[in-house]
Coordinates of C-alpha atoms in Angstrom, one line a residue:
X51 CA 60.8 71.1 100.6
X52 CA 62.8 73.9 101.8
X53 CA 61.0 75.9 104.7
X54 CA 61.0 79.2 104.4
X55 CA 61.2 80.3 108.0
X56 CA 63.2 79.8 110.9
X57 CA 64.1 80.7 114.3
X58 CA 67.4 82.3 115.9
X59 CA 68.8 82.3 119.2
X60 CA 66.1 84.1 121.2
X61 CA 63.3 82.4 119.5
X62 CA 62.0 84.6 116.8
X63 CA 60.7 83.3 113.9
X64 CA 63.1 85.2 111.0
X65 CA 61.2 84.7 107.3
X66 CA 64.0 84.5 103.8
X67 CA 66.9 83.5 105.3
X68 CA 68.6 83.2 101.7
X69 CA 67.7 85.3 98.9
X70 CA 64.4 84.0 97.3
X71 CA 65.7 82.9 93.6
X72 CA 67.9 79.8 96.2
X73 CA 64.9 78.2 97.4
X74 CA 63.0 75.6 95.6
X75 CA 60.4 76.2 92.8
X76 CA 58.1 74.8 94.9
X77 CA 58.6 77.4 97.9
X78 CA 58.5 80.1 95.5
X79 CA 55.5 79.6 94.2
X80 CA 53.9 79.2 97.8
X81 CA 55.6 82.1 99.1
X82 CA 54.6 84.4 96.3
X83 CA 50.8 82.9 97.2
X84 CA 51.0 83.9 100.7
X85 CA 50.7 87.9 100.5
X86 CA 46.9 86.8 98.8
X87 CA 46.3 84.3 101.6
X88 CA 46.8 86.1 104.0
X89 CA 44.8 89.1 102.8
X90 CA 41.6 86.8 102.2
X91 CA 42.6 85.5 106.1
X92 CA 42.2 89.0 106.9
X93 CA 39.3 89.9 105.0
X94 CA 37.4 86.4 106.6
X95 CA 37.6 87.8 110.1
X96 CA 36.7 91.4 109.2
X97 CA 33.0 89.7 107.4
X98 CA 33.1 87.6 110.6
X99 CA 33.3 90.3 113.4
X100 CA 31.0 93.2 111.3
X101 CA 29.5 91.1 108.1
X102 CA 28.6 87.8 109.5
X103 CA 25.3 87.6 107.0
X104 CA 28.1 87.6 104.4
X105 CA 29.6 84.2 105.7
X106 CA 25.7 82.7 104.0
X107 CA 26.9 84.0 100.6
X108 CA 27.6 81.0 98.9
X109 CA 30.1 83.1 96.3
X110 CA 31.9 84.6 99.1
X111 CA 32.2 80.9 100.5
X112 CA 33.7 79.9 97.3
X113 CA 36.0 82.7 97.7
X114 CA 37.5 81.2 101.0
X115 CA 37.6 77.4 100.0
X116 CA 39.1 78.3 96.7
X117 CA 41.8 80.6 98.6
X118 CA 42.7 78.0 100.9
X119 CA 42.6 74.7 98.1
X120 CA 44.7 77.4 96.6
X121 CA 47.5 77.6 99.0
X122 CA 46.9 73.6 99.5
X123 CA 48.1 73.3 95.7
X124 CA 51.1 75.4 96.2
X125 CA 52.1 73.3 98.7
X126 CA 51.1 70.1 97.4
X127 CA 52.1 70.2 93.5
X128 CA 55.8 69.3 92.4
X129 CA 56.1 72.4 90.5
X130 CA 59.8 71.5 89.2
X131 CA 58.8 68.3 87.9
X132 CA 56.1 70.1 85.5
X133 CA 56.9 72.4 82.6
X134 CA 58.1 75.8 83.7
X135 CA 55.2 78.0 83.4
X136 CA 53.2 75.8 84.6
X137 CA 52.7 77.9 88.5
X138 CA 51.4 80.7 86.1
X139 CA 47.5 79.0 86.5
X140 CA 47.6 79.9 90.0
X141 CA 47.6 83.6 89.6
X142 CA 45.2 82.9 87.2
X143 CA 42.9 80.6 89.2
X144 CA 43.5 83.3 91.8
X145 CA 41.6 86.3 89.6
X146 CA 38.5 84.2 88.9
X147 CA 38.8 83.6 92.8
X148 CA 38.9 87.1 93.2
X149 CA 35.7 87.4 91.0
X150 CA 33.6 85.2 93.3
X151 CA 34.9 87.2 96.6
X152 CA 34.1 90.4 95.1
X153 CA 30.7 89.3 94.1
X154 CA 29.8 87.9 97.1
X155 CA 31.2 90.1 99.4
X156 CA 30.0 93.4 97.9
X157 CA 27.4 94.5 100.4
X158 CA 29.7 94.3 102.7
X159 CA 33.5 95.1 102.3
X160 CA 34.6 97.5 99.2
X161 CA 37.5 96.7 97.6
X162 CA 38.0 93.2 97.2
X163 CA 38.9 93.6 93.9
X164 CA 41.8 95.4 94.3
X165 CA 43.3 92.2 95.8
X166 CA 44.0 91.7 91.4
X167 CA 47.0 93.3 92.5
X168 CA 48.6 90.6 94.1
X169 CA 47.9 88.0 91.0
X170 CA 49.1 90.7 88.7
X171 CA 52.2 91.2 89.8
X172 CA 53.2 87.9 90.4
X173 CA 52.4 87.1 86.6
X174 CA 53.8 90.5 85.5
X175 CA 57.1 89.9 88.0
X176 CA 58.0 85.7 86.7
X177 CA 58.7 87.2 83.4
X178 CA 57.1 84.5 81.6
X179 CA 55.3 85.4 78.5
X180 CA 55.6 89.1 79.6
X181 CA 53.2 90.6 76.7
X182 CA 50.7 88.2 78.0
X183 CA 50.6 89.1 82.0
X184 CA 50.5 92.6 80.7
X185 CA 47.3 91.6 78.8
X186 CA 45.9 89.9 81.6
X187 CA 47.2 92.7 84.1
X188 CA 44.2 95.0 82.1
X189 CA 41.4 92.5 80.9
X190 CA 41.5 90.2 84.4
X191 CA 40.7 92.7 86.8
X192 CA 38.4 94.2 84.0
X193 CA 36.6 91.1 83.4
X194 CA 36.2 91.0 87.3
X195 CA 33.8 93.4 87.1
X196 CA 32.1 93.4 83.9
X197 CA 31.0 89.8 83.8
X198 CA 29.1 89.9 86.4
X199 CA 27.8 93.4 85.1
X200 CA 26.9 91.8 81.9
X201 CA 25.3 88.5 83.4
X202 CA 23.1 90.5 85.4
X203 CA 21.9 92.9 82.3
X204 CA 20.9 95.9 82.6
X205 CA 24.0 97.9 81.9
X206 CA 24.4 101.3 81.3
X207 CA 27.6 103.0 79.8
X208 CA 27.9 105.3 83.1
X209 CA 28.1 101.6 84.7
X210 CA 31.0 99.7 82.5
X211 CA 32.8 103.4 82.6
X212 CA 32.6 103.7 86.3
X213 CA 34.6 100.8 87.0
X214 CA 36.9 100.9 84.1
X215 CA 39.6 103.3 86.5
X216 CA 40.8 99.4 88.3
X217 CA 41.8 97.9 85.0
X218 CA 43.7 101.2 83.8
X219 CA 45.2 101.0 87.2
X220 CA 46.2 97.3 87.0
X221 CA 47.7 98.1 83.5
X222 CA 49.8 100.6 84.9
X223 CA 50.9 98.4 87.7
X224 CA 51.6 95.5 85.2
X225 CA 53.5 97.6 83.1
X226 CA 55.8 98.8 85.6
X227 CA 56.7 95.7 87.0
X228 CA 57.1 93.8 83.5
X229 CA 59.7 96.8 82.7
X230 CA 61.8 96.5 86.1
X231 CA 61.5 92.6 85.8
X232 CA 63.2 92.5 82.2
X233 CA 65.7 95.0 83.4
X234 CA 66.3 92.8 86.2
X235 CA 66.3 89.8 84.2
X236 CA 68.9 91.7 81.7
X237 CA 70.9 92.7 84.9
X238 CA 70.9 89.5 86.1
X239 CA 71.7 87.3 83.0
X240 CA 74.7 90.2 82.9
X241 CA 76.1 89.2 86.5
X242 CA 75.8 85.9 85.5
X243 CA 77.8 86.0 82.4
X244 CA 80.3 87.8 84.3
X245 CA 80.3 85.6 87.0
X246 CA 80.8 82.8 84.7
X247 CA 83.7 84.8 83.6
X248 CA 85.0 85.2 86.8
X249 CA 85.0 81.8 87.9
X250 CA 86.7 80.6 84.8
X251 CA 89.7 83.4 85.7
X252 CA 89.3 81.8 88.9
X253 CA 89.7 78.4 87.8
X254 CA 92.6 79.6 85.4
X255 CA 94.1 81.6 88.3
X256 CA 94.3 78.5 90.6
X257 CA 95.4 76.3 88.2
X258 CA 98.5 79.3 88.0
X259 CA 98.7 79.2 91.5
X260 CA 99.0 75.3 91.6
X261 CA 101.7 75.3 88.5
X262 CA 103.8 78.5 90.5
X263 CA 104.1 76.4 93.6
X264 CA 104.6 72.9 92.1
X265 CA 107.7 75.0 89.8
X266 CA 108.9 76.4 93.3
X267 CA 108.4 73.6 95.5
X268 CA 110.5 71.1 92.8
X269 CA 113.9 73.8 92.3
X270 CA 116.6 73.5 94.8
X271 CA 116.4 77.2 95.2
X272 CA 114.7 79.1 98.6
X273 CA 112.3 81.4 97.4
X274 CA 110.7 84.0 99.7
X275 CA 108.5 86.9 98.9
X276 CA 107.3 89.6 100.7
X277 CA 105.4 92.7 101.0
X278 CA 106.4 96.4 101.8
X279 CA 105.6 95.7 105.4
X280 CA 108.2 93.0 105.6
X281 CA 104.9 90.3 105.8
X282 CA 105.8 86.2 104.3
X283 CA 103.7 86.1 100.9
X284 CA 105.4 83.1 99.5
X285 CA 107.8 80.3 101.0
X286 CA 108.7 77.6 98.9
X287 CA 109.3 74.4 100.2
X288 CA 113.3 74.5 100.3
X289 CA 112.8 77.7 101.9
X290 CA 111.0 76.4 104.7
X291 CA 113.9 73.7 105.7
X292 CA 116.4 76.6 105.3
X293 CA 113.7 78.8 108.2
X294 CA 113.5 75.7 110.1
X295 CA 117.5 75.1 110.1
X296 CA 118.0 78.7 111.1
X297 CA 115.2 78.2 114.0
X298 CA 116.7 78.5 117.5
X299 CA 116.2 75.4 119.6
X300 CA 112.8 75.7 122.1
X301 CA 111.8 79.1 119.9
X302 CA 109.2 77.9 117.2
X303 CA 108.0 80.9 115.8
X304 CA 111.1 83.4 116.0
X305 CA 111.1 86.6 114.2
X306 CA 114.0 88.1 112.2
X307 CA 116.3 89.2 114.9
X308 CA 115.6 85.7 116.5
X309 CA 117.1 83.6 113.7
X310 CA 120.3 82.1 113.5
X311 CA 122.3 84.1 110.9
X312 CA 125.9 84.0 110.9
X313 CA 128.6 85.9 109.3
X314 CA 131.6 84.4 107.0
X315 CA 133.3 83.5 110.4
X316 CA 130.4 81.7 110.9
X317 CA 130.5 82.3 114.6
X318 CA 129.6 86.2 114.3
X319 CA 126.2 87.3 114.5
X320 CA 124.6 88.9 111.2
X321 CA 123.3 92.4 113.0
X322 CA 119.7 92.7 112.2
X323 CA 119.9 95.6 109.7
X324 CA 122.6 93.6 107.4
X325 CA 120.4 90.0 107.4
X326 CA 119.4 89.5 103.8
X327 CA 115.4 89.6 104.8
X328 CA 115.6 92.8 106.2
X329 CA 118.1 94.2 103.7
X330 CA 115.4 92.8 100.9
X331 CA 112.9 94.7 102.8
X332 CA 114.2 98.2 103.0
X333 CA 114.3 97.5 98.8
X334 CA 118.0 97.4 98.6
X335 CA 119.0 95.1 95.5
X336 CA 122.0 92.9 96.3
X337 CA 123.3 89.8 94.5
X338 CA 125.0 86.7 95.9
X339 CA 125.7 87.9 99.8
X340 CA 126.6 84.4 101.6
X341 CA 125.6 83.9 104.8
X342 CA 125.3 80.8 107.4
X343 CA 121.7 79.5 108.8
X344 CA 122.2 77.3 111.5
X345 CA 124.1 76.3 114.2
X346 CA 127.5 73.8 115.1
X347 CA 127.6 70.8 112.8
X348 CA 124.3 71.6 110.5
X349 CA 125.4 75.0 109.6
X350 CA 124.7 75.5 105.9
X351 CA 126.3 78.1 103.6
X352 CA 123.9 80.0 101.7
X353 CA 124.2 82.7 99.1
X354 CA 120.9 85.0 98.7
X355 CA 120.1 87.5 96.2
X356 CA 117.4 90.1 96.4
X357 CA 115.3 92.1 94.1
X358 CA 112.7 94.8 95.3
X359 CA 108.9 94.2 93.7
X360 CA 107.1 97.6 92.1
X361 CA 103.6 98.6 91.7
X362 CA 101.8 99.9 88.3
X363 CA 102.7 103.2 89.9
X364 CA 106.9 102.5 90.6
X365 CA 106.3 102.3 94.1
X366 CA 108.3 100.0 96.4
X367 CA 105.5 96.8 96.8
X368 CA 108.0 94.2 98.1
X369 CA 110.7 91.9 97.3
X370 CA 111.9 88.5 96.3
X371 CA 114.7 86.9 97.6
X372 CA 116.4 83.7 96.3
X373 CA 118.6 81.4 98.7
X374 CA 120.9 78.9 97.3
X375 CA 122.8 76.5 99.2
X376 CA 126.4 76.6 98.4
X377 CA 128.1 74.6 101.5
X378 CA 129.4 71.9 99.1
X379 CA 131.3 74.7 97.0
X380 CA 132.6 76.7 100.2
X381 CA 133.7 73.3 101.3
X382 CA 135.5 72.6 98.0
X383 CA 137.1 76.4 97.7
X384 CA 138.1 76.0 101.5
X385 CA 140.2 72.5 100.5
X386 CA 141.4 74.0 97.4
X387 CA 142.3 76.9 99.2
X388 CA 144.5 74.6 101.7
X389 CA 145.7 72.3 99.0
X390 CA 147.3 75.6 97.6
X391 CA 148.6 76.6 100.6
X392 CA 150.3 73.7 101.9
X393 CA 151.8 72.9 98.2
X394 CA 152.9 76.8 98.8
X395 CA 154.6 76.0 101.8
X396 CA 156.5 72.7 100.2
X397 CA 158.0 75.2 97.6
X398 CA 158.9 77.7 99.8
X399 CA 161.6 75.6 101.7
X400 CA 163.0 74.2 98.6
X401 CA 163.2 77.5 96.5
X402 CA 164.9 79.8 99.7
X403 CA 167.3 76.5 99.9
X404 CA 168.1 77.1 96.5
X405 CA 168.1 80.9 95.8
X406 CA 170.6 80.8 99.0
X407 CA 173.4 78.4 97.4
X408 CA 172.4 80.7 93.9
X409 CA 173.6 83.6 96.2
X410 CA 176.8 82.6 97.7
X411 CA 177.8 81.3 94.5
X412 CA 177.4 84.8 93.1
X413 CA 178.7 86.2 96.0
X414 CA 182.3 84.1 95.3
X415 CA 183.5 86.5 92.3
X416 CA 187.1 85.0 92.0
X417 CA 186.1 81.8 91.0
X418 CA 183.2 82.7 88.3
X419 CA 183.4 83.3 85.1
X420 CA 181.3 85.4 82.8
X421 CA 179.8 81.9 81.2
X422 CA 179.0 80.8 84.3
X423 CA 177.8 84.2 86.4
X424 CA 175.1 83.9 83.5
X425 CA 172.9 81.0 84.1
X426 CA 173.6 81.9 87.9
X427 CA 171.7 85.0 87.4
X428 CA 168.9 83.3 85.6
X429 CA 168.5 81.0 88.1
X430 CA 168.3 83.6 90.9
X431 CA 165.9 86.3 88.9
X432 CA 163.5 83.1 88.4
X433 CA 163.9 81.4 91.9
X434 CA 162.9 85.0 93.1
X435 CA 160.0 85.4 91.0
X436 CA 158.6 82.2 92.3
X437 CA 159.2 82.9 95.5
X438 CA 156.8 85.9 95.5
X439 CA 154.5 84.1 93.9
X440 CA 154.3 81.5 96.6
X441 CA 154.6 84.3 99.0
X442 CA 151.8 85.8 97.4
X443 CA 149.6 82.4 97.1
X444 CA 150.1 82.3 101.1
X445 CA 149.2 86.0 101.5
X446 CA 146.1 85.6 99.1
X447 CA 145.1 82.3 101.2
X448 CA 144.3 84.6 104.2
X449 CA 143.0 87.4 102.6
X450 CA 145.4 89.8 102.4
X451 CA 148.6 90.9 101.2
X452 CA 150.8 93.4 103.2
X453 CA 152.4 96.4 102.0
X454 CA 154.9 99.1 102.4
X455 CA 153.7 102.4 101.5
X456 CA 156.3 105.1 101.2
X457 CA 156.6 108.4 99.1
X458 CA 157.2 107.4 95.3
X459 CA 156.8 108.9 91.7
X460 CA 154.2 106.5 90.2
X461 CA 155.3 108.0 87.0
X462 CA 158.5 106.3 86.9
X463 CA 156.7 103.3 87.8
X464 CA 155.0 103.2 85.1
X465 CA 157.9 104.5 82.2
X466 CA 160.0 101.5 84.2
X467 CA 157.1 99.0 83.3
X468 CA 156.8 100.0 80.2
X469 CA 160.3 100.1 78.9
X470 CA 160.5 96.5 80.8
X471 CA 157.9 95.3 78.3
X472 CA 158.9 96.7 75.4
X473 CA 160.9 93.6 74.0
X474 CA 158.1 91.6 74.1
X475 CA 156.1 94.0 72.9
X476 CA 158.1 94.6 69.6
X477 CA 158.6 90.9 68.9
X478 CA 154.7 90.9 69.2
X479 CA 153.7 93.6 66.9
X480 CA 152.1 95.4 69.4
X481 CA 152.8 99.3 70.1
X482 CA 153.6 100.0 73.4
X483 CA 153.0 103.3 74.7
X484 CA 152.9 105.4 78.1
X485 CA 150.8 108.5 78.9
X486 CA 152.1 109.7 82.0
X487 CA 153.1 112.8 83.6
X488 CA 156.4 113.7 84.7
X489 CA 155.6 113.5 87.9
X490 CA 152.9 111.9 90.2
X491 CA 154.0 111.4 93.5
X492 CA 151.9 108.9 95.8
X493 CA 152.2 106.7 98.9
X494 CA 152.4 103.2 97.5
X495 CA 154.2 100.0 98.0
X496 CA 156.6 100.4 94.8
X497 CA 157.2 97.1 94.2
X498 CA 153.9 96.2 94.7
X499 CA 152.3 98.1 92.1
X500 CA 155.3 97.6 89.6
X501 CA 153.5 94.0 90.1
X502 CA 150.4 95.3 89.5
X503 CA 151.4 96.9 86.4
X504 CA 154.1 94.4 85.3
X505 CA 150.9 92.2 85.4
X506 CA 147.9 94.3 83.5
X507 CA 151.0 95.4 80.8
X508 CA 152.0 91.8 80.8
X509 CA 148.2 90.7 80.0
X510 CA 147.2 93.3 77.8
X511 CA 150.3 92.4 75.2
X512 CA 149.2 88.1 75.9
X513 CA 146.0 88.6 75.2
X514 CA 146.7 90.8 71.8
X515 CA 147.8 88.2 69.5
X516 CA 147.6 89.6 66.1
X517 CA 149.5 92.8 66.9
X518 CA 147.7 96.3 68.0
X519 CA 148.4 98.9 70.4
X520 CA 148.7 99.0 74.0
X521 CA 148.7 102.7 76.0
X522 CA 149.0 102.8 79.8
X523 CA 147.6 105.9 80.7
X524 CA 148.6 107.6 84.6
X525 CA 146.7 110.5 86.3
X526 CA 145.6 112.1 89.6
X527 CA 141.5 112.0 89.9
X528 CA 139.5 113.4 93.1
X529 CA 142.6 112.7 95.4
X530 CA 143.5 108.8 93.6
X531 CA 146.2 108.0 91.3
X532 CA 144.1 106.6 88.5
X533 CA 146.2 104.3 86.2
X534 CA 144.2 102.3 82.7
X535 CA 146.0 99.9 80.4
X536 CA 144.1 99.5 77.1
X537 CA 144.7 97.4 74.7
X538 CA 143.0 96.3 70.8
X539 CA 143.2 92.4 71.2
X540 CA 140.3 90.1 72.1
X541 CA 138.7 91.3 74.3
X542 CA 136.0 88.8 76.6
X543 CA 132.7 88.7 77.0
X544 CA 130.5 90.0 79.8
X545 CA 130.3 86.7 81.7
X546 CA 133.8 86.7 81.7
X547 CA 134.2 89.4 83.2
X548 CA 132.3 88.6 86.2
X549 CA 134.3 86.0 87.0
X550 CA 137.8 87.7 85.7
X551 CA 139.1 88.3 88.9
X552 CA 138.8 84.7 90.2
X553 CA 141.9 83.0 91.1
X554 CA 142.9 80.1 88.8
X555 CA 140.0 81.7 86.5
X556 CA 140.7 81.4 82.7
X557 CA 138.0 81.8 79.9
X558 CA 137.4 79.0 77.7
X559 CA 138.3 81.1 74.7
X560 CA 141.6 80.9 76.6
X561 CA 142.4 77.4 77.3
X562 CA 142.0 76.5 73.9
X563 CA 144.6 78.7 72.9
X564 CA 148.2 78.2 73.5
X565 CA 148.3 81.5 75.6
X566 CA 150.6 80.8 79.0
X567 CA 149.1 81.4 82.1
X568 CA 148.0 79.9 85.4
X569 CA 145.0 82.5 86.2
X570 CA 146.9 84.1 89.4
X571 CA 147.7 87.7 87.7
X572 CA 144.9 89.4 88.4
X573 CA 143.7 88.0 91.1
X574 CA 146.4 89.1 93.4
X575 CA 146.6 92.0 91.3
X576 CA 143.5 93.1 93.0
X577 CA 144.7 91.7 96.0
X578 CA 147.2 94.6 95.8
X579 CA 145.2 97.6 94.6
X580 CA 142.3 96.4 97.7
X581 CA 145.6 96.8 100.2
X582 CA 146.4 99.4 99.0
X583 CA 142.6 101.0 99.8
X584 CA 142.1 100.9 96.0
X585 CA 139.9 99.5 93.8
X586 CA 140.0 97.8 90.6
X587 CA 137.5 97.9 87.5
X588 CA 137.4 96.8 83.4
X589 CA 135.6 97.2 80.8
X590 CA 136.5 95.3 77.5
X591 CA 134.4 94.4 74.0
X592 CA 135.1 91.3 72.8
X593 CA 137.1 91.7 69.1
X594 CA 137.5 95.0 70.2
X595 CA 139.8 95.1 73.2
X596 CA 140.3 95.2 76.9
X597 CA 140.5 98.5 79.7
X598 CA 142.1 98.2 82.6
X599 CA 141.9 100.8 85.4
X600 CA 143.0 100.6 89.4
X601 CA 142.5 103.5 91.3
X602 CA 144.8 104.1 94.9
X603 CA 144.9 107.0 97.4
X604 CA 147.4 109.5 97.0

């Protein structure tokens, strides 16, 4: 058995250390005996000290013995290996206990009976059988004192009235607890059912909790969430290698600042405010922003991608971000990026050779003939063309192309480009048309952006096969010369153009036709507009056509 008591630190005896439903039945029953116990303990010494003739009463005797065999059989019995209600006799052996006290004690102490109380609550408060203990609550403590009334005769109606005030009293008090004890009982079986309900959310939430982080441990993605206040709520497993690689050496618990975080150099710092983390937590919302975690040889590249986490009431909670490691793929642009250059610089020496001889052959008009000055020119307008190209490979290798602003009409520009195209226009069906004003003057590299539009007017009449119109539209916007070609043909589809602008990209739609093309266009055509200070943008439909527009300072 459980004991009920014990002591703390300084020695003091503490009583219900746990609330009384988690001890045994067994203890339960004993401690709800007690309160009586110790009342007829009390009630012994007071007929000791001022009533010892009382102590000859045999009844009263009776009354102490059966108290204490009482408590004995509290103690003793293994309630929870009898039925239930079987503890219910002992508030019931504890009235017909009271009986004999009362009788035997009545010349001395008043008021014994109203020790009923303690027997009927404890039936009253087990709510076992609860129109019973209210039954007993009133004809108990009234057959307490009229039986012995009745045994002894002589009994008037004042008499049986007189004492009839303690059962009305014990009713009342029965009554009251058998109505908080089924409310209780209904309270309780309540929190239970919900707590029932809880735990099996609980259960389901955990086994949630377990399925999230086996899913996030098993991609080959870092994933890191965190609150408003910029604290870790999640780190998946892959994320935790890429905090560890990006941990300075002899620092194991950096913060944010602390961290190795490199730019695209890989040898510059990432300033605090620009690291992805601290970006995520201010709640900006960025996509694909590469970065380098570690140091010398184990530097990895890694692309990371944010997006900010909202409450029920649209306020900024926190943020995911994703980190994918993309070395391999940097590594594999890098070489393709060299292999292009150095194939570049092969052609170059070949092609000047060769547009040079083309030259001085030109340049000897005596001994040429029309038939012959012909294919000369061919072969110099082509060796030209594909030496800016290479020139523009090289340029696009290191991130830049140079040009040579100067004061131009971009008007003319554009009519030139235009009336350039128009042959292959017509044999293509296509209407070729040019919205410009007169004049639109603009510092610009002129034979740059005759590329630039040699290229989008080029593309817009390629990629309209069965005919249409193309319009290339020019005019001055909030201090930019805005240009759009537009054109009815294909059109592509939105992941397309995300990736449009991607040297050596081509859709698939593309390579299965027999459209010409390498993919270079429009990738160095926004090489251009970007040197220029420019920009570059599209929108396009696919079946329904393809915009166009690059925007430069005047």
């Amino acid at each position: 058995m459980i004991s009920p008591t014990w002591k703390d630190a300084s020695g003091r005896i503490l009583l219900f250390r746990r609330p009384f439903h988690e001890y045994s039945l067994r203890s339960r029953v004993t401690l709800s005996q007690m309160p009586l116990s110790v009342t007829a303990g009390i009630t012994a010494f007071l007929i000791l000290a001022f009533f010892p003739e009382t102590l000859m009463n045999p009844l009263f005797i009776s009354f102490l013995l059966s108290q204490g065999i009482i408590l004995l059989l509290c103690y003793a019995v293994p309630w929870d290996k009898l039925p239930y209600p079987a503890f219910l006799v002992v508030p019931i052996l504890d009235l017909v206990s009271i009986a004999l006290g009362r009788e035997g004690g009545q010349d001395s102490l008043t008021g014994i009976s109203l020790m009923s109380v303690f027997p009927v609550t404890w039936l009253c408060a087990s709510g076992v059988f609860p129109k019973a203990a209210v039954a007993i609550s009133f004809f108990g403590p009234l057959a307490i004192i009229w039986v012995p009334l009745l045994i002894r005769g002589d009994v008037s109606g004042q008499d049986l009235a007189r004492s009839f005030l303690l059962p009305v009293m014990m009713l009342g008090i029965g009554v009251s607890v058998t109505v908080m004890t089924l409310s209780m009982v209904r309270q309780q079986r309540d929190l239970e059912e919900k707590d029932a309900q809880l735990r099996g959310v609980l259960k389901d939430s955990k086994g949630q909790e377990r399925l999230l982080n086996t899913v996030l441990d098993t991609v080959h993605l870092g994933v890191l969430a965190v609150d408003a206040d910029g604290n870790d709520i999640l780190m998946n497993r892959k994320q935790r290698a890429h905090h560890k690689l990006a941990t300075p050496a002899g620092n194991p618990d950096p913060n944010e600042s602390e961290l190795l975080v490199f730019a695209a150099d890989r040898n510059t710092l990432v300033p605090v405010e620009q690291r992805p983390v601290r970006r995520a937590i201010l709640g900006e919302e960025f996509t694909d922003y590469l970065v380098w975690l570690g140091d010398s040889s184990e530097q990895r590249a890694i692309t990371t991608s944010a997006r900010p986490m909202r409450d029920q009431d649209g306020n900024f909670a926190g943020s995911v971000i994703v980190f994918s490691d993309v070395t391999e793929l940097v590594n594999a642009l890098a070489a393709k990026d060299d292999f292009v250059a150095n194939v570049s610089h092969e052609f170059r020496t070949p092609l000047t050779s060769i547009l040079g001889y083309v030259e001085l052959m030109l340049d000897d008009d005596d001994d040429l003939t029309e038939y012959q000055r012909g294919p000369l020119e061919i072969i110099r307008r082509n060796s030209e063309r594909l030496l800016t190209l290479v020139s523009d490979l090289l340029s696009s290798r290191h991130g830049q192309l140079i040009v040579s602003p100067r004061a131009v009409n971009v008007a003319d520009l554009v009519r030139a480009s235009v009336t350039a195209a128009l042959p292959r226009a017509t044999v293509s069906g296509i209407r070729l048309m040019a919205d410009a004003p007169d004049r639109l003057a603009a510092h610009v590299d002129p034979a740059r952006i005759s590329q630039v539009l040699d290229n989008l007017v080029s593309n817009a009449i390629k990629y309209s096969p069965d005919g249409g119109e193309v319009v290339v539209s020019l005019r001055s916007e909030d201090g930019h010369v805005v240009c759009s070609v537009s054109d009815t043909g294909m059109g592509m589809s939105e992941q397309d153009q995300e990736e449009v602008f991607a040297k050596f990209f081509r859709s698939a739609v593309v390579r299965n036709s027999a459209i010409p093309g390498v993919g270079l266009g429009l990738s160095i055509s926004k090489a251009i507009v970007e040197a220029h200070g420019g920009s570059v943008s599209l929108r396009s439909e696919v079946g329904e056509g393809t915009t166009f527009t690059f925007a430069v300072p005047l």
